[in-house]
């Protein structure tokens, strides 16, 4: 459990075209002066997935761990592809994570027997004035034929729901101090079919300056 | 007068051990059937959504009328489930209730559910430990009765996100006892520690002193 088993990046198993998805959430706070502190807090929450469990997220739960100097977040994936997932993937799937403080970027690469092959990034930026824009974007594809079938059946919808609900949890968390519109979501085949992002190799460290 | 206690006959011992064996088997069978049932349910589309809806509705009920404790007891019961998703979701719900600004609500949550949260912290399942640890952190200083369990989890699971929430919880509890400070040192200096910086900050906040590498010995 969590840490045993294969934790190697699974990018060698990529086949065919990638999908691109993006979610964004804009939070507008009352005072511009509070933005640096808020940005720091939001980034801390993003790199630790503090707002992932519970609330609007009725699909998955997470746990995090450092193994041999590398940070992983594990997702209990059973609900992601439902019954099919449990037959073709392990219950817990790892994502290798690192982050960069200077631009408040968090990067996750799929590993082991994750049902996806790809990369997801999360970022918080001061978009304008007292507003902070949170984005999460991914280039990924199902790992293997069975996951490809699962993805067509219901996997993509569930995958998008996980990240939308994660941002909705963040929105709820800041609801007493920030105005926010609904989380925006888009998903489409990646332009050109490939991924412009590749995993950093070797691992850059848990957190870069 | 001498009292003679009859020594157990070999047959009695055999029956006793058979009964004990059957009792263990029965308990495990019940547990396994219950786990299997919940695992099957978990694979059904919408089961997790149903659990989340129910627990969220109970939380709303409790917030509306915090003097009526029944919804809170139901969430507490779910936080003891063998079903990982349900248990994590329920623990998270307790954490959200524990961080409500209304003091009456968070106090009710602490008084009623800390033993369940501590059980979660002691779980063999890392997902559950982490959810419990985060819930206790959200309780702030009201999590003080969980101090010993938080210290224990730090010493045992320093490489996990569980450790970070436990450190943050201890920082909020503001207990400066030697066991807390030693646990923070352990987290600050352990290899693959998940919460080095948080432990250093908590130590500084509690003692006013920076941790030095020379303090590595525990």
Coordinates of C-alpha atoms in Angstrom, one line a residue:
Chain A
X1 CA 0.0 0.0 0.0
X2 CA 1.2 3.5 -0.8
X3 CA 4.8 3.3 -1.8
X4 CA 5.1 -0.4 -2.5
X5 CA 5.0 -1.4 -6.1
X6 CA 6.0 0.4 -9.2
X7 CA 6.6 4.2 -8.9
X8 CA 8.4 4.7 -12.1
X9 CA 7.0 7.3 -14.6
X10 CA 4.8 5.4 -17.0
X11 CA 5.4 7.6 -20.1
X12 CA 6.9 4.7 -22.0
X13 CA 3.4 3.3 -22.3
X14 CA 2.0 6.2 -24.2
X15 CA 0.2 5.3 -27.4
X16 CA -1.7 7.5 -29.8
X17 CA -3.1 11.0 -29.2
X18 CA -3.2 13.1 -26.0
X19 CA -6.2 14.9 -24.7
X20 CA -5.9 18.4 -23.3
X21 CA -8.1 19.7 -20.5
X22 CA -8.1 22.9 -18.6
X23 CA -10.0 24.3 -15.5
X24 CA -9.7 27.8 -14.2
X25 CA -11.0 29.7 -11.2
X26 CA -10.7 33.4 -10.6
X27 CA -10.9 34.6 -7.0
X28 CA -11.2 38.4 -6.4
X29 CA -10.3 39.5 -2.9
X30 CA -11.3 42.8 -1.3
X31 CA -7.9 44.4 -1.0
X32 CA -4.9 44.3 -3.4
X33 CA -2.6 44.5 -0.5
X34 CA -3.6 41.0 0.7
X35 CA -2.7 39.3 -2.6
X36 CA 0.9 38.3 -1.9
X37 CA -0.2 36.5 1.3
X38 CA -3.1 34.9 -0.4
X39 CA -1.0 33.8 -3.3
X40 CA 1.4 32.1 -0.9
X41 CA -1.5 30.4 0.9
X42 CA -3.1 29.2 -2.3
X43 CA 0.1 27.8 -3.6
X44 CA 0.8 26.0 -0.3
X45 CA -2.7 24.5 -0.6
X46 CA -2.1 23.5 -4.2
X47 CA 1.2 21.7 -3.6
X48 CA -0.3 19.8 -0.7
X49 CA -3.7 19.1 -2.3
X50 CA -5.2 20.4 1.0
X51 CA -8.6 21.0 -0.5
X52 CA -8.8 17.8 -2.5
X53 CA -10.8 15.5 -0.2
X54 CA -14.4 15.9 0.7
X55 CA -16.7 18.8 0.0
X56 CA -17.7 18.8 -3.7
X57 CA -15.3 15.9 -4.5
X58 CA -17.4 12.7 -4.5
X59 CA -15.1 10.8 -6.7
X60 CA -11.7 10.2 -5.1
X61 CA -9.5 10.7 -2.0
X62 CA -5.8 11.4 -1.8
X63 CA -2.7 10.7 0.3
X64 CA 0.8 12.0 0.0
X65 CA 4.2 10.7 0.8
X66 CA 7.9 11.2 0.2
X67 CA 9.8 8.1 -0.9
X68 CA 13.5 8.2 -1.4
X69 CA 13.4 12.0 -1.8
X70 CA 10.6 12.0 -4.3
X71 CA 7.1 13.3 -3.5
X72 CA 4.1 11.3 -4.6
X73 CA 0.4 11.9 -4.3
X74 CA -1.7 8.7 -4.4
X75 CA -5.3 8.7 -5.5
X76 CA -7.8 6.1 -4.6
X77 CA -9.0 5.6 -8.1
X78 CA -11.8 3.1 -7.7
X79 CA -14.5 5.6 -8.4
X80 CA -12.8 7.0 -11.4
X81 CA -13.5 4.4 -14.0
X82 CA -15.9 2.6 -11.7
X83 CA -16.1 -1.2 -11.9
X84 CA -13.8 -1.5 -14.9
X85 CA -11.1 0.4 -13.2
X86 CA -10.8 -2.0 -10.3
X87 CA -10.3 -4.9 -12.8
X88 CA -7.5 -3.3 -14.8
X89 CA -5.7 -0.9 -12.5
X90 CA -4.6 -1.1 -8.8
X91 CA -6.9 0.7 -6.4
X92 CA -4.3 3.4 -5.6
X93 CA -2.5 5.2 -8.4
X94 CA 0.6 7.3 -7.9
X95 CA 1.5 10.7 -9.4
X96 CA 5.0 12.1 -9.0
X97 CA 4.9 15.7 -7.8
X98 CA 7.2 18.6 -7.6
X99 CA 6.6 22.3 -7.3
X100 CA 8.3 25.7 -7.9
X101 CA 7.8 28.5 -5.5
X102 CA 8.8 31.4 -7.8
X103 CA 5.8 31.0 -10.1
X104 CA 3.7 28.9 -7.8
X105 CA 3.6 26.0 -10.1
X106 CA 2.9 22.4 -9.2
X107 CA 3.6 19.6 -11.7
X108 CA 2.3 16.0 -11.5
X109 CA 3.5 13.2 -13.8
X110 CA 1.7 9.9 -13.9
X111 CA 3.6 6.9 -12.6
X112 CA 3.3 3.1 -12.1
X113 CA -0.1 1.6 -13.0
X114 CA -1.9 4.9 -13.2
X115 CA -4.8 4.6 -15.7
X116 CA -3.4 7.7 -17.5
X117 CA -0.1 8.6 -19.0
X118 CA 0.6 12.3 -18.9
X119 CA 1.2 15.4 -17.0
X120 CA -1.0 17.8 -15.1
X121 CA 0.0 21.3 -13.8
X122 CA -1.6 23.6 -11.3
X123 CA -0.7 27.2 -10.9
X124 CA -1.8 30.3 -9.0
X125 CA -1.1 33.8 -10.5
X126 CA -2.0 37.4 -9.7
X127 CA -4.1 38.0 -12.9
X128 CA -4.9 41.6 -12.2
X129 CA -5.4 43.9 -9.2
X130 CA -6.9 41.9 -6.3
X131 CA -7.6 38.8 -8.4
X132 CA -5.9 35.5 -8.4
X133 CA -6.3 33.1 -11.2
X134 CA -6.0 29.4 -10.5
X135 CA -5.5 27.0 -13.4
X136 CA -5.0 23.3 -13.8
X137 CA -4.2 21.9 -17.2
X138 CA -3.3 18.5 -18.4
X139 CA -2.1 16.6 -21.4
X140 CA -2.8 12.9 -20.9
X141 CA -4.1 9.8 -22.5
X142 CA -5.4 6.5 -21.2
X143 CA -2.8 3.8 -20.4
X144 CA -3.5 0.7 -22.5
X145 CA -6.5 -0.5 -24.5
X146 CA -8.8 -1.3 -21.6
X147 CA -8.3 2.1 -20.1
X148 CA -9.0 3.6 -23.5
X149 CA -12.3 1.8 -23.6
X150 CA -13.0 2.9 -20.0
X151 CA -12.1 6.5 -20.8
X152 CA -14.7 6.5 -23.7
X153 CA -17.4 5.0 -21.4
X154 CA -17.2 7.3 -18.4
X155 CA -13.6 7.9 -17.5
X156 CA -13.1 11.3 -19.1
X157 CA -16.2 12.7 -17.5
X158 CA -15.1 11.5 -14.0
X159 CA -11.6 12.7 -14.5
X160 CA -12.8 16.2 -15.4
X161 CA -15.2 16.1 -12.4
X162 CA -12.4 15.4 -10.0
X163 CA -10.5 18.5 -10.9
X164 CA -13.6 20.7 -11.2
X165 CA -14.7 19.7 -7.8
X166 CA -11.2 20.3 -6.4
X167 CA -11.3 23.9 -7.6
X168 CA -14.9 24.2 -6.3
X169 CA -13.6 23.1 -2.9
X170 CA -11.0 25.9 -3.1
X171 CA -13.7 28.4 -4.2
X172 CA -15.8 27.3 -1.2
X173 CA -12.8 27.7 1.1
X174 CA -12.3 31.3 0.1
X175 CA -16.0 32.1 -0.2
X176 CA -16.1 34.3 2.8
X177 CA -13.3 36.5 1.6
X178 CA -13.4 36.4 -2.2
X179 CA -15.8 36.7 -5.0
X180 CA -15.6 34.0 -7.6
X181 CA -17.4 33.0 -10.8
X182 CA -18.0 29.3 -11.6
X183 CA -15.1 27.1 -12.4
X184 CA -14.5 27.0 -16.1
X185 CA -13.8 23.8 -17.8
X186 CA -12.7 22.7 -21.3
X187 CA -11.5 19.5 -22.8
X188 CA -10.5 18.6 -26.3
X189 CA -8.0 16.5 -28.3
X190 CA -4.5 18.0 -27.9
X191 CA -3.5 20.1 -31.0
X192 CA -1.3 18.0 -33.1
X193 CA -2.0 15.0 -30.9
X194 CA 1.1 15.3 -28.8
X195 CA 2.0 16.7 -25.4
X196 CA 4.1 19.9 -25.3
X197 CA 5.1 18.9 -21.7
X198 CA 7.5 16.2 -20.8
X199 CA 8.5 15.0 -17.3
X200 CA 11.6 16.5 -15.8
X201 CA 14.2 13.9 -15.7
X202 CA 16.0 13.5 -13.3
X203 CA 13.5 14.6 -10.6
X204 CA 14.2 18.2 -9.8
X205 CA 13.4 18.0 -6.1
X206 CA 10.3 18.2 -4.0
X207 CA 10.2 22.0 -4.2
X208 CA 12.3 24.4 -6.4
X209 CA 12.9 28.0 -5.3
Chain B
X1 CA -10.8 -26.0 55.1
X2 CA -9.0 -26.7 51.8
X3 CA -10.6 -25.5 48.6
X4 CA -9.9 -27.7 45.7
X5 CA -10.1 -26.1 42.4
X6 CA -10.6 -28.7 39.7
X7 CA -7.9 -28.4 37.0
X8 CA -9.3 -28.1 33.5
X9 CA -9.6 -31.4 31.7
X10 CA -8.0 -31.7 28.3
X11 CA -11.5 -31.8 26.7
X12 CA -12.4 -28.5 28.3
X13 CA -9.3 -26.9 26.9
X14 CA -10.0 -28.2 23.5
X15 CA -13.6 -26.9 23.6
X16 CA -12.4 -23.5 24.9
X17 CA -9.8 -23.2 22.2
X18 CA -12.4 -24.3 19.6
X19 CA -14.8 -21.7 20.8
X20 CA -12.2 -19.0 20.8
X21 CA -11.2 -20.0 17.2
X22 CA -14.9 -19.9 16.1
X23 CA -15.3 -16.5 17.7
X24 CA -12.3 -15.1 15.8
X25 CA -13.5 -16.7 12.6
X26 CA -17.0 -15.3 13.1
X27 CA -15.6 -11.8 13.8
X28 CA -13.3 -11.8 10.8
X29 CA -16.1 -13.3 8.6
X30 CA -18.4 -10.5 9.6
X31 CA -15.8 -7.9 9.0
X32 CA -14.9 -9.4 5.7
X33 CA -18.5 -9.7 4.5
X34 CA -19.1 -6.1 5.6
X35 CA -15.9 -4.9 3.8
X36 CA -16.7 -7.0 0.7
X37 CA -20.2 -5.6 0.6
X38 CA -18.9 -2.0 0.9
X39 CA -16.2 -2.7 -1.7
X40 CA -18.9 -4.0 -4.2
X41 CA -21.1 -0.9 -3.5
X42 CA -18.1 1.3 -4.1
X43 CA -17.8 0.0 -7.6
X44 CA -21.4 1.0 -8.4
X45 CA -21.7 4.3 -10.3
X46 CA -23.0 7.0 -8.0
X47 CA -22.2 5.2 -4.7
X48 CA -19.6 7.7 -3.7
X49 CA -21.8 10.6 -4.7
X50 CA -24.6 9.1 -2.6
X51 CA -22.3 8.9 0.4
X52 CA -21.0 12.5 -0.1
X53 CA -24.6 13.8 -0.5
X54 CA -25.8 12.1 2.7
X55 CA -22.8 13.2 4.8
X56 CA -23.0 16.8 3.5
X57 CA -26.7 16.9 4.2
X58 CA -26.1 15.7 7.8
X59 CA -23.4 18.4 8.2
X60 CA -25.9 21.1 7.0
X61 CA -28.5 19.8 9.5
X62 CA -26.0 20.0 12.3
X63 CA -24.9 23.5 11.4
X64 CA -28.6 24.6 11.4
X65 CA -29.3 23.1 14.8
X66 CA -26.1 22.4 16.6
X67 CA -27.9 21.6 19.8
X68 CA -29.3 18.5 18.2
X69 CA -26.4 16.1 18.1
X70 CA -27.9 13.2 16.1
X71 CA -26.6 14.3 12.7
X72 CA -23.1 14.7 14.2
X73 CA -23.3 11.2 15.7
X74 CA -24.2 9.8 12.3
X75 CA -21.2 11.5 10.7
X76 CA -19.1 10.2 13.5
X77 CA -20.4 6.7 12.9
X78 CA -19.5 7.0 9.2
X79 CA -16.0 8.0 10.2
X80 CA -15.6 4.5 11.7
X81 CA -16.6 2.8 8.5
X82 CA -14.4 0.0 6.9
X83 CA -15.1 1.7 3.6
X84 CA -12.2 4.0 2.8
X85 CA -14.0 6.6 0.8
X86 CA -16.8 6.9 3.3
X87 CA -14.5 7.1 6.2
X88 CA -12.2 9.7 4.6
X89 CA -15.2 11.8 3.5
X90 CA -16.7 11.6 7.0
X91 CA -13.4 12.6 8.6
X92 CA -13.1 15.5 6.2
X93 CA -16.7 16.5 7.1
X94 CA -15.8 16.5 10.8
X95 CA -12.8 18.6 10.0
X96 CA -14.9 21.1 8.1
X97 CA -17.4 21.3 11.0
X98 CA -14.5 21.6 13.4
X99 CA -13.2 24.7 11.7
X100 CA -16.6 26.4 11.7
X101 CA -16.3 29.9 13.2
X102 CA -19.2 29.2 15.6
X103 CA -17.4 28.1 18.7
X104 CA -20.4 26.0 19.9
X105 CA -20.2 23.9 16.7
X106 CA -16.5 23.2 16.9
X107 CA -16.7 22.5 20.6
X108 CA -19.5 19.9 20.0
X109 CA -17.4 18.3 17.3
X110 CA -14.3 18.1 19.5
X111 CA -16.3 16.7 22.5
X112 CA -18.1 14.2 20.5
X113 CA -15.7 13.0 17.8
X114 CA -12.1 13.3 18.9
X115 CA -11.9 9.6 19.8
X116 CA -13.1 8.6 16.3
X117 CA -10.6 11.0 14.8
X118 CA -7.8 9.5 16.9
X119 CA -8.9 6.0 15.7
X120 CA -8.5 7.3 12.2
X121 CA -5.0 8.5 13.0
X122 CA -4.1 5.0 14.2
X123 CA -5.5 3.3 11.1
X124 CA -3.4 1.0 9.0
X125 CA -4.6 2.9 6.0
X126 CA -2.5 5.9 5.0
X127 CA -5.5 7.6 3.3
X128 CA -7.5 7.4 6.5
X129 CA -4.5 8.5 8.7
X130 CA -4.0 11.6 6.5
X131 CA -7.8 12.5 6.5
X132 CA -7.9 12.1 10.3
X133 CA -4.8 14.2 10.8
X134 CA -6.1 17.0 8.6
X135 CA -9.4 16.9 10.5
X136 CA -7.6 17.3 13.8
X137 CA -5.6 20.1 12.5
X138 CA -8.8 21.9 11.5
X139 CA -10.0 21.6 15.0
X140 CA -7.2 23.9 16.2
X141 CA -6.5 24.1 19.9
X142 CA -9.6 22.0 20.6
X143 CA -7.7 19.0 19.3
X144 CA -5.6 19.0 22.5
X145 CA -7.0 15.7 23.8
X146 CA -5.4 14.0 20.7
X147 CA -1.9 15.3 21.5
X148 CA -0.5 11.9 22.4
X149 CA -1.8 10.2 19.3
X150 CA -0.5 13.1 17.1
X151 CA 2.9 12.7 18.7
X152 CA 2.8 8.9 18.1
X153 CA 1.8 9.3 14.5
X154 CA 4.7 11.7 13.9
X155 CA 7.2 9.2 15.3
X156 CA 5.8 6.4 13.1
X157 CA 4.8 8.0 9.8
X158 CA 7.2 10.9 9.3
X159 CA 7.3 10.4 5.5
X160 CA 3.6 11.0 5.0
X161 CA 1.4 14.0 4.5
X162 CA -0.2 12.8 7.7
X163 CA 2.9 14.1 9.5
X164 CA 2.5 17.6 8.1
X165 CA -1.1 17.9 9.4
X166 CA 0.0 16.4 12.7
X167 CA 2.8 19.0 13.1
X168 CA 0.3 21.8 12.2
X169 CA -2.2 20.5 14.7
X170 CA 0.5 20.4 17.4
X171 CA 1.5 23.9 16.6
X172 CA -2.2 25.0 17.1
X173 CA -2.5 23.0 20.3
X174 CA 0.5 24.9 21.7
X175 CA 1.7 22.2 24.0
X176 CA 5.3 22.6 24.9
X177 CA 5.9 19.3 26.7
X178 CA 9.1 17.4 26.0
X179 CA 7.4 14.7 24.0
X180 CA 5.9 17.2 21.6
X181 CA 9.2 19.1 21.2
X182 CA 11.1 15.8 20.7
X183 CA 8.6 14.7 18.1
X184 CA 9.1 18.0 16.2
X185 CA 12.8 17.5 16.3
X186 CA 12.4 14.0 15.0
X187 CA 10.3 15.3 12.1
X188 CA 12.7 18.2 11.4
X189 CA 15.7 15.9 11.1
X190 CA 14.4 12.6 9.8
X191 CA 15.3 11.6 6.2
X192 CA 12.4 11.7 3.8
X193 CA 10.5 13.8 6.3
X194 CA 7.3 15.2 4.9
X195 CA 7.2 18.2 7.2
X196 CA 10.8 19.4 7.8
X197 CA 10.0 23.1 7.4
X198 CA 6.7 22.9 9.2
X199 CA 8.3 21.2 12.2
X200 CA 11.1 23.8 12.3
X201 CA 8.5 26.6 12.3
X202 CA 6.3 24.9 14.9
X203 CA 9.4 24.4 17.2
X204 CA 10.3 28.0 16.8
X205 CA 6.7 29.1 17.5
X206 CA 6.5 27.0 20.6
X207 CA 9.9 27.6 22.1
X208 CA 11.2 30.8 20.5
X209 CA 14.3 28.9 19.5
X210 CA 15.6 27.8 16.2
X211 CA 16.3 24.1 15.8
X212 CA 20.0 23.5 15.3
X213 CA 21.5 20.5 13.6
X214 CA 23.4 19.8 16.9
X215 CA 20.0 19.0 18.5
X216 CA 19.7 16.0 16.2
X217 CA 19.9 13.6 19.2
X218 CA 16.5 12.8 20.7

